[in-house]
Amino acid sequence: MIKKLIFIGSILLNFIFILEAQPINVSNIVTTGRFNTCGILPTITATFISGNGSLVQNGALACVNPNDSSLINLTFSNLRWNQSPDQNWLHSVYFLNNLHGIRIISNSLVPPNWIFKNNGCTGMCPNGGQIQGGPGYYFDGSIQSSCCNLGNNSLDGNPCNNYGDTAAKCTRPYAITYLLKIRNFNIRNVNALRIYGSSDGNTGCWAIADQTINSITFQFEGLVCPVNPVLCNPVGNAILKTNLNGPFQWQLSTDSILFNNITDNVNYSGTNTANLSLSNIASNRYGEQFRCIANGISDQVFTLKFNNTWKGTINSDWNTAGNWSCGSVPDSNTDVFINFGTVLVSTNASVRSLTINPPGNLTVAPGVVFTVTH
């Protein structure tokens, strides 16, 4: 009998609600093209507005729950655009679509005669449109007759039928704000954000395309979601860390509801420090949860897991300890992974979960009971 089961365990995390806007560190601002030749760098301010499962720690946006989202305001001030050469007027400032899964959901600060388009100009403007735009700001304030022979369509909501903004130049700074919605699992990607500027020859209706790439690259500091500690059966060790500022108190929950303070003992050390060391934790404690409280703030919740992966370094026998990554045979509290080879089970065995990835194979001898509890 061959039994193949796949189980993906859930991660239990506490939700932290932050209502007060908090600043996030922004660094590594780099400009190219017409944003670069005026000789003045823009100022970029990132502000954390709200989020379930995220918070700001020492100026960094920290992920607590990867399945929730954060709202971030990004304000660009002192933006300057060089029209020379060719009198390429600024027509749009936008993000590319699907940038790291980050959504631009609204705007709150727009220069005069500019409009916000969530989908952006799609490169279908009659004479221009040499590039595809994205969600952002587009100029819609031409007062002269349309260069697309559509009449005077100033402020009609369609930025494709007029020129760029003649006021955008080195001597005229702009300020714009984007409201971003970021899935928390994408916080790891906030070190490579970029907005683009295009002339009316690219996303407007001027017939001469801009041949330069006009961009502003930047990053704001982010801390990725915590990884649950994975221990070996029958006993395992791990180190849990918090990025909060002390004083510290680590807590334990055995029911995912109530958390109680813990003190140093044979299993724990560092219960009042930023790093909690777990030693000789028995596999029957699978699913227990730890968190740190610092200055009344609850940090991320860590859920204990016990894994054992088939190595097959000696033979095909399930009961040979040296065939397993933990150097021990899996027990009933262990998540087991078999990624290759044929594993032979000749005596009764029980595991918590079993994941078999091709070309892995599990063969249970006749009359033998193999139990998967989850």
Coordinates of C-alpha atoms in Angstrom, one line a residue:
M1 CA 0.0 0.0 0.0
I2 CA 1.3 3.5 -0.9
K3 CA -0.2 6.4 1.0
K4 CA 0.4 9.9 -0.1
L5 CA -0.8 12.8 2.0
I6 CA -0.1 16.5 1.8
F7 CA -0.8 18.8 4.7
I8 CA 0.1 22.5 5.0
G9 CA -0.1 23.7 8.6
S10 CA -1.6 27.1 9.6
I11 CA 0.4 29.8 11.3
L12 CA -1.2 31.5 14.3
L13 CA -0.3 35.0 14.8
N14 CA -1.7 37.8 16.9
F15 CA -3.1 40.9 15.3
I16 CA -1.7 44.3 16.2
F17 CA -3.6 47.4 15.3
I18 CA -1.7 50.7 14.9
L19 CA -3.8 53.9 14.5
E20 CA -1.1 56.6 14.9
A21 CA 0.8 57.5 11.8
Q22 CA 4.5 56.7 12.2
P23 CA 7.5 57.5 10.0
I24 CA 9.4 54.8 8.2
N25 CA 13.1 55.2 7.2
V26 CA 13.7 56.0 3.5
S27 CA 17.1 55.6 2.0
N28 CA 19.1 55.0 -1.2
I29 CA 17.3 57.6 -3.3
V30 CA 18.7 57.5 -6.9
T31 CA 17.4 59.5 -9.9
T32 CA 17.9 58.9 -13.6
G33 CA 17.1 60.9 -16.8
R34 CA 15.2 64.2 -16.5
F35 CA 14.7 63.7 -12.7
N36 CA 18.5 63.6 -12.4
T37 CA 19.8 66.5 -14.5
C38 CA 18.4 69.3 -12.4
G39 CA 21.0 68.5 -9.7
I40 CA 18.6 68.3 -6.8
L41 CA 17.4 65.1 -5.2
P42 CA 13.7 64.8 -4.2
T43 CA 12.7 64.2 -0.6
I44 CA 10.7 61.0 0.0
T45 CA 8.7 60.6 3.2
A46 CA 7.1 57.2 4.1
T47 CA 4.4 57.1 6.8
F48 CA 2.7 54.0 8.3
I49 CA -1.0 54.8 8.4
S50 CA -2.5 51.5 9.6
G51 CA -2.1 47.8 9.4
N52 CA -3.3 44.5 10.7
G53 CA -0.4 42.3 11.6
S54 CA 2.3 45.0 11.1
L55 CA 4.0 47.8 13.1
V56 CA 6.9 50.2 13.0
Q57 CA 10.0 49.3 15.0
N58 CA 12.8 51.8 15.1
G59 CA 11.8 53.3 11.8
A60 CA 11.3 49.9 10.1
L61 CA 8.0 48.5 8.9
A62 CA 7.9 45.1 10.6
C63 CA 5.7 42.2 9.4
V64 CA 3.8 40.2 12.1
N65 CA 1.1 38.5 10.0
P66 CA 2.0 37.8 6.4
N67 CA -1.7 37.4 5.4
D68 CA -2.7 41.0 6.3
S69 CA -1.9 44.3 4.7
S70 CA -0.4 47.7 5.6
L71 CA -1.3 51.2 4.4
I72 CA 1.7 53.4 3.7
N73 CA 1.7 57.1 2.6
L74 CA 4.6 57.9 0.3
T75 CA 5.1 61.7 -0.3
F76 CA 7.6 62.9 -2.9
S77 CA 8.5 66.6 -2.5
N78 CA 11.0 68.8 -4.3
L79 CA 10.4 66.8 -7.5
R80 CA 12.1 68.6 -10.4
W81 CA 12.0 67.8 -14.1
N82 CA 14.4 69.0 -16.8
Q83 CA 12.5 69.8 -20.1
S84 CA 15.8 70.0 -22.1
P85 CA 16.6 68.8 -24.6
D86 CA 13.6 68.8 -27.0
Q87 CA 11.1 70.5 -24.7
N88 CA 9.8 67.2 -23.4
W89 CA 7.1 68.3 -20.9
L90 CA 6.3 66.1 -17.9
H91 CA 3.1 64.2 -18.5
S92 CA 3.0 61.4 -15.9
V93 CA 4.6 60.1 -12.7
Y94 CA 3.6 56.5 -12.1
F95 CA 4.4 53.1 -10.7
L96 CA 4.5 50.1 -12.9
N97 CA 1.6 47.7 -12.5
N98 CA 2.0 44.7 -10.1
L99 CA 5.1 46.2 -8.5
H100 CA 6.0 43.5 -5.9
G101 CA 2.3 43.0 -5.3
I102 CA 1.9 46.6 -4.0
R103 CA -1.4 48.3 -4.8
I104 CA -1.7 52.0 -5.3
I105 CA -5.3 52.5 -4.0
S106 CA -5.8 56.3 -3.9
N107 CA -4.1 59.6 -3.9
S108 CA -4.2 62.6 -1.5
L109 CA -1.9 65.3 -2.9
V110 CA -2.0 66.3 -6.6
P111 CA -0.5 69.3 -8.4
P112 CA -2.9 71.6 -10.2
N113 CA -4.4 70.2 -13.4
W114 CA -3.2 66.7 -12.7
I115 CA -5.4 63.7 -12.3
F116 CA -4.9 60.3 -10.6
K117 CA -5.5 57.2 -12.8
N118 CA -5.5 53.9 -11.0
N119 CA -4.8 51.9 -14.1
G120 CA -2.6 54.5 -15.8
C121 CA -2.2 55.4 -19.4
T122 CA -2.0 52.2 -21.4
G123 CA 0.2 53.4 -24.3
M124 CA -2.8 53.9 -26.6
C125 CA -2.5 57.6 -27.0
P126 CA -2.9 58.5 -30.7
N127 CA 0.5 60.1 -31.4
G128 CA 2.5 59.2 -28.3
G129 CA 2.0 56.1 -26.2
Q130 CA 5.5 54.6 -26.9
I131 CA 5.5 53.1 -23.4
Q132 CA 3.0 51.6 -21.0
G133 CA 2.2 53.6 -18.0
G134 CA 0.9 52.6 -14.6
P135 CA -1.1 53.8 -11.7
G136 CA -0.2 57.4 -10.8
Y137 CA -0.6 61.0 -11.9
Y138 CA -1.2 62.2 -15.4
F139 CA -1.5 65.8 -16.6
D140 CA -4.8 66.9 -18.1
G141 CA -4.6 70.6 -18.2
S142 CA -3.6 71.7 -21.7
I143 CA -5.2 75.0 -22.6
Q144 CA -4.2 74.9 -26.3
S145 CA -6.0 72.9 -29.0
S146 CA -5.4 69.2 -28.7
C147 CA -2.5 67.9 -30.7
C148 CA -4.6 64.8 -31.3
N149 CA -7.2 66.7 -33.4
L150 CA -9.8 66.1 -30.8
G151 CA -10.5 69.8 -30.1
N152 CA -9.9 71.5 -26.8
N153 CA -10.3 68.7 -24.3
S154 CA -8.7 70.3 -21.3
L155 CA -9.6 68.6 -18.0
D156 CA -11.8 66.0 -19.6
G157 CA -10.3 63.1 -17.6
N158 CA -8.4 61.7 -20.6
P159 CA -4.7 62.6 -20.3
C160 CA -4.0 61.0 -23.7
N161 CA -5.3 63.9 -25.7
N162 CA -3.1 66.8 -24.5
Y163 CA 0.5 67.8 -23.9
G164 CA 2.5 67.6 -20.7
D165 CA 2.8 70.3 -18.0
T166 CA 4.9 73.3 -19.2
A167 CA 5.3 74.3 -15.6
A168 CA 7.3 71.2 -14.6
K169 CA 11.0 72.2 -14.9
C170 CA 14.1 72.5 -12.8
T171 CA 13.0 75.8 -11.2
R172 CA 9.5 74.5 -10.3
P173 CA 9.4 71.8 -7.6
Y174 CA 6.4 69.4 -7.3
A175 CA 5.0 67.4 -4.5
I176 CA 2.8 64.3 -4.8
T177 CA 1.6 61.6 -2.5
Y178 CA 0.7 57.9 -3.1
L179 CA -1.3 55.7 -0.7
L180 CA 0.1 52.2 -1.0
K181 CA -1.5 49.0 0.2
I182 CA 1.1 46.4 0.8
R183 CA 0.5 42.7 1.6
N184 CA 2.7 42.0 4.5
F185 CA 4.5 39.1 2.9
N186 CA 5.8 41.6 0.3
I187 CA 7.5 43.8 3.0
R188 CA 10.7 42.0 2.0
N189 CA 10.5 43.7 -1.4
V190 CA 10.4 47.3 -0.2
N191 CA 14.1 47.7 -0.9
A192 CA 13.7 48.2 -4.6
L193 CA 10.8 50.6 -5.2
R194 CA 10.7 52.9 -8.3
I195 CA 8.5 55.5 -9.8
Y196 CA 8.8 56.7 -13.4
G197 CA 8.2 59.9 -15.2
S198 CA 7.2 60.2 -18.8
S199 CA 6.9 63.1 -21.2
D200 CA 4.0 63.9 -23.4
G201 CA 5.8 62.1 -26.2
N202 CA 5.4 58.8 -24.3
T203 CA 2.1 58.8 -22.5
G204 CA 0.5 62.0 -24.0
C205 CA -0.1 63.2 -27.5
W206 CA 3.1 64.9 -28.5
A207 CA 4.6 63.2 -31.5
I208 CA 8.3 63.2 -30.4
A209 CA 9.1 60.5 -27.9
D210 CA 11.5 61.0 -25.0
Q211 CA 14.4 58.6 -25.4
T212 CA 15.5 58.7 -21.8
I213 CA 14.4 56.6 -18.8
N214 CA 13.3 58.9 -16.1
S215 CA 13.0 57.2 -12.7
I216 CA 13.4 57.6 -9.0
T217 CA 14.5 54.5 -7.1
F218 CA 14.4 54.3 -3.3
Q219 CA 13.8 51.9 -0.5
F220 CA 12.2 52.1 2.9
E221 CA 13.3 49.8 5.7
G222 CA 11.2 46.7 6.3
L223 CA 11.5 43.6 8.5
V224 CA 10.1 40.4 7.0
C225 CA 7.6 38.1 8.6
P226 CA 8.9 35.8 11.3
V227 CA 9.7 32.2 10.5
N228 CA 8.2 29.7 12.9
P229 CA 10.9 27.7 14.7
V230 CA 11.3 24.2 13.3
L231 CA 12.7 21.6 15.8
C232 CA 13.8 18.0 15.5
N233 CA 12.1 15.1 17.3
P234 CA 12.2 13.7 19.9
V235 CA 13.7 16.9 21.4
G236 CA 14.8 20.1 19.7
N237 CA 16.4 23.5 20.2
A238 CA 15.7 26.9 18.8
I239 CA 16.4 30.6 19.4
L240 CA 13.5 33.2 19.2
K241 CA 14.3 36.8 18.6
T242 CA 12.4 40.1 19.0
N243 CA 13.1 43.5 17.4
L244 CA 11.3 45.4 20.0
N245 CA 13.1 47.5 22.7
G246 CA 13.2 46.2 26.2
P247 CA 12.5 45.6 29.0
F248 CA 11.5 42.1 27.8
Q249 CA 9.2 39.4 29.1
W250 CA 8.7 36.2 27.1
Q251 CA 5.4 34.3 27.4
L252 CA 4.1 30.9 26.6
S253 CA 0.6 29.7 25.5
T254 CA -0.5 26.1 25.3
D255 CA -4.0 26.9 24.0
S256 CA -3.4 29.8 21.5
I257 CA -5.5 32.0 23.8
L258 CA -3.9 32.6 27.2
F259 CA -0.2 33.6 27.5
N260 CA 1.7 33.3 30.7
N261 CA 5.1 34.7 31.7
I262 CA 8.0 32.2 31.7
T263 CA 11.3 32.2 33.7
D264 CA 14.7 30.7 33.0
N265 CA 14.8 26.9 33.7
V266 CA 16.1 23.7 32.1
N267 CA 14.2 24.5 28.9
Y268 CA 14.4 28.3 28.7
S269 CA 17.1 30.9 29.0
G270 CA 17.0 34.6 28.2
T271 CA 13.3 35.0 29.2
N272 CA 14.0 38.7 30.0
T273 CA 16.2 39.4 27.0
A274 CA 15.6 40.0 23.3
N275 CA 16.7 36.4 22.5
L276 CA 14.9 33.4 24.0
S277 CA 16.8 30.1 23.8
L278 CA 14.7 26.9 23.8
S279 CA 16.6 23.7 24.8
N280 CA 15.5 20.0 24.8
I281 CA 11.9 20.8 23.9
A282 CA 9.9 17.6 23.6
S283 CA 8.0 17.0 20.3
N284 CA 4.7 16.6 22.3
R285 CA 4.9 20.4 22.7
Y286 CA 4.1 20.8 19.0
G287 CA 1.9 23.9 18.5
E288 CA 2.8 25.7 21.7
Q289 CA 3.3 29.4 21.1
F290 CA 5.8 32.0 22.4
R291 CA 5.8 35.7 22.2
C292 CA 7.7 38.6 23.8
I293 CA 6.1 41.6 25.6
A294 CA 8.3 44.7 25.6
N295 CA 7.1 48.0 27.2
G296 CA 3.5 46.7 27.0
I297 CA 3.8 45.9 23.2
S298 CA 3.1 42.4 22.0
D299 CA 5.5 41.1 19.3
Q300 CA 4.9 38.3 16.8
V301 CA 3.8 34.9 17.9
F302 CA 6.1 31.9 17.2
T303 CA 4.5 28.5 16.9
L304 CA 6.6 25.4 17.5
K305 CA 6.8 22.8 14.8
F306 CA 8.7 19.6 14.5
N307 CA 10.0 18.4 11.1
N308 CA 12.0 15.4 9.9
T309 CA 13.1 15.0 6.3
W310 CA 14.0 11.7 4.6
K311 CA 17.7 11.5 3.5
G312 CA 18.0 7.9 2.7
T313 CA 21.8 7.9 3.3
I314 CA 22.0 4.3 4.7
N315 CA 19.1 2.2 3.2
S316 CA 15.4 2.3 2.5
D317 CA 14.2 1.4 6.0
W318 CA 12.0 3.9 7.7
N319 CA 13.2 2.7 11.1
T320 CA 16.9 3.5 10.5
A321 CA 17.6 6.7 12.3
G322 CA 20.5 7.6 10.1
N323 CA 18.2 7.9 7.1
W324 CA 16.5 11.0 8.6
S325 CA 17.6 14.7 8.8
C326 CA 17.2 14.7 12.6
G327 CA 19.2 11.6 13.1
S328 CA 16.1 10.0 14.7
V329 CA 13.0 8.1 13.4
P330 CA 9.9 10.4 13.2
D331 CA 7.4 10.1 16.0
S332 CA 3.7 10.9 16.2
N333 CA 4.3 14.6 16.7
T334 CA 6.4 15.1 13.6
D335 CA 5.7 16.6 10.2
V336 CA 7.5 14.2 7.8
F337 CA 8.8 15.2 4.3
I338 CA 9.9 12.6 1.6
N339 CA 11.2 14.3 -1.5
F340 CA 12.9 11.3 -3.3
G341 CA 13.5 7.6 -3.0
T342 CA 11.3 4.7 -1.9
V343 CA 10.8 4.5 1.9
L344 CA 9.9 1.1 3.3
V345 CA 7.7 0.9 6.5
S346 CA 7.9 -2.6 8.0
T347 CA 6.5 -1.9 11.5
N348 CA 3.6 0.1 12.8
A349 CA 4.4 3.9 12.7
S350 CA 2.6 7.1 13.4
V351 CA 3.3 10.7 12.3
R352 CA 1.6 14.0 12.6
S353 CA 1.6 14.8 8.9
L354 CA 3.2 13.4 5.8
T355 CA 4.2 15.2 2.6
I356 CA 5.5 13.2 -0.3
N357 CA 6.9 15.2 -3.3
P358 CA 7.7 13.4 -6.6
P359 CA 9.7 11.3 -7.1
G360 CA 9.4 10.3 -3.4
N361 CA 7.5 7.1 -2.5
L362 CA 6.3 5.4 0.6
T363 CA 5.6 1.6 0.8
V364 CA 3.9 0.1 3.8
A365 CA 4.4 -3.6 4.3
P366 CA 1.2 -5.9 4.4
G367 CA -0.4 -5.9 7.8
V368 CA 1.5 -2.9 9.0
V369 CA -0.5 0.1 10.3
F370 CA 0.8 3.6 9.3
T371 CA -1.1 6.4 10.9
V372 CA -1.2 10.1 9.9
T373 CA -3.0 12.1 12.5
H374 CA -3.3 15.4 10.6

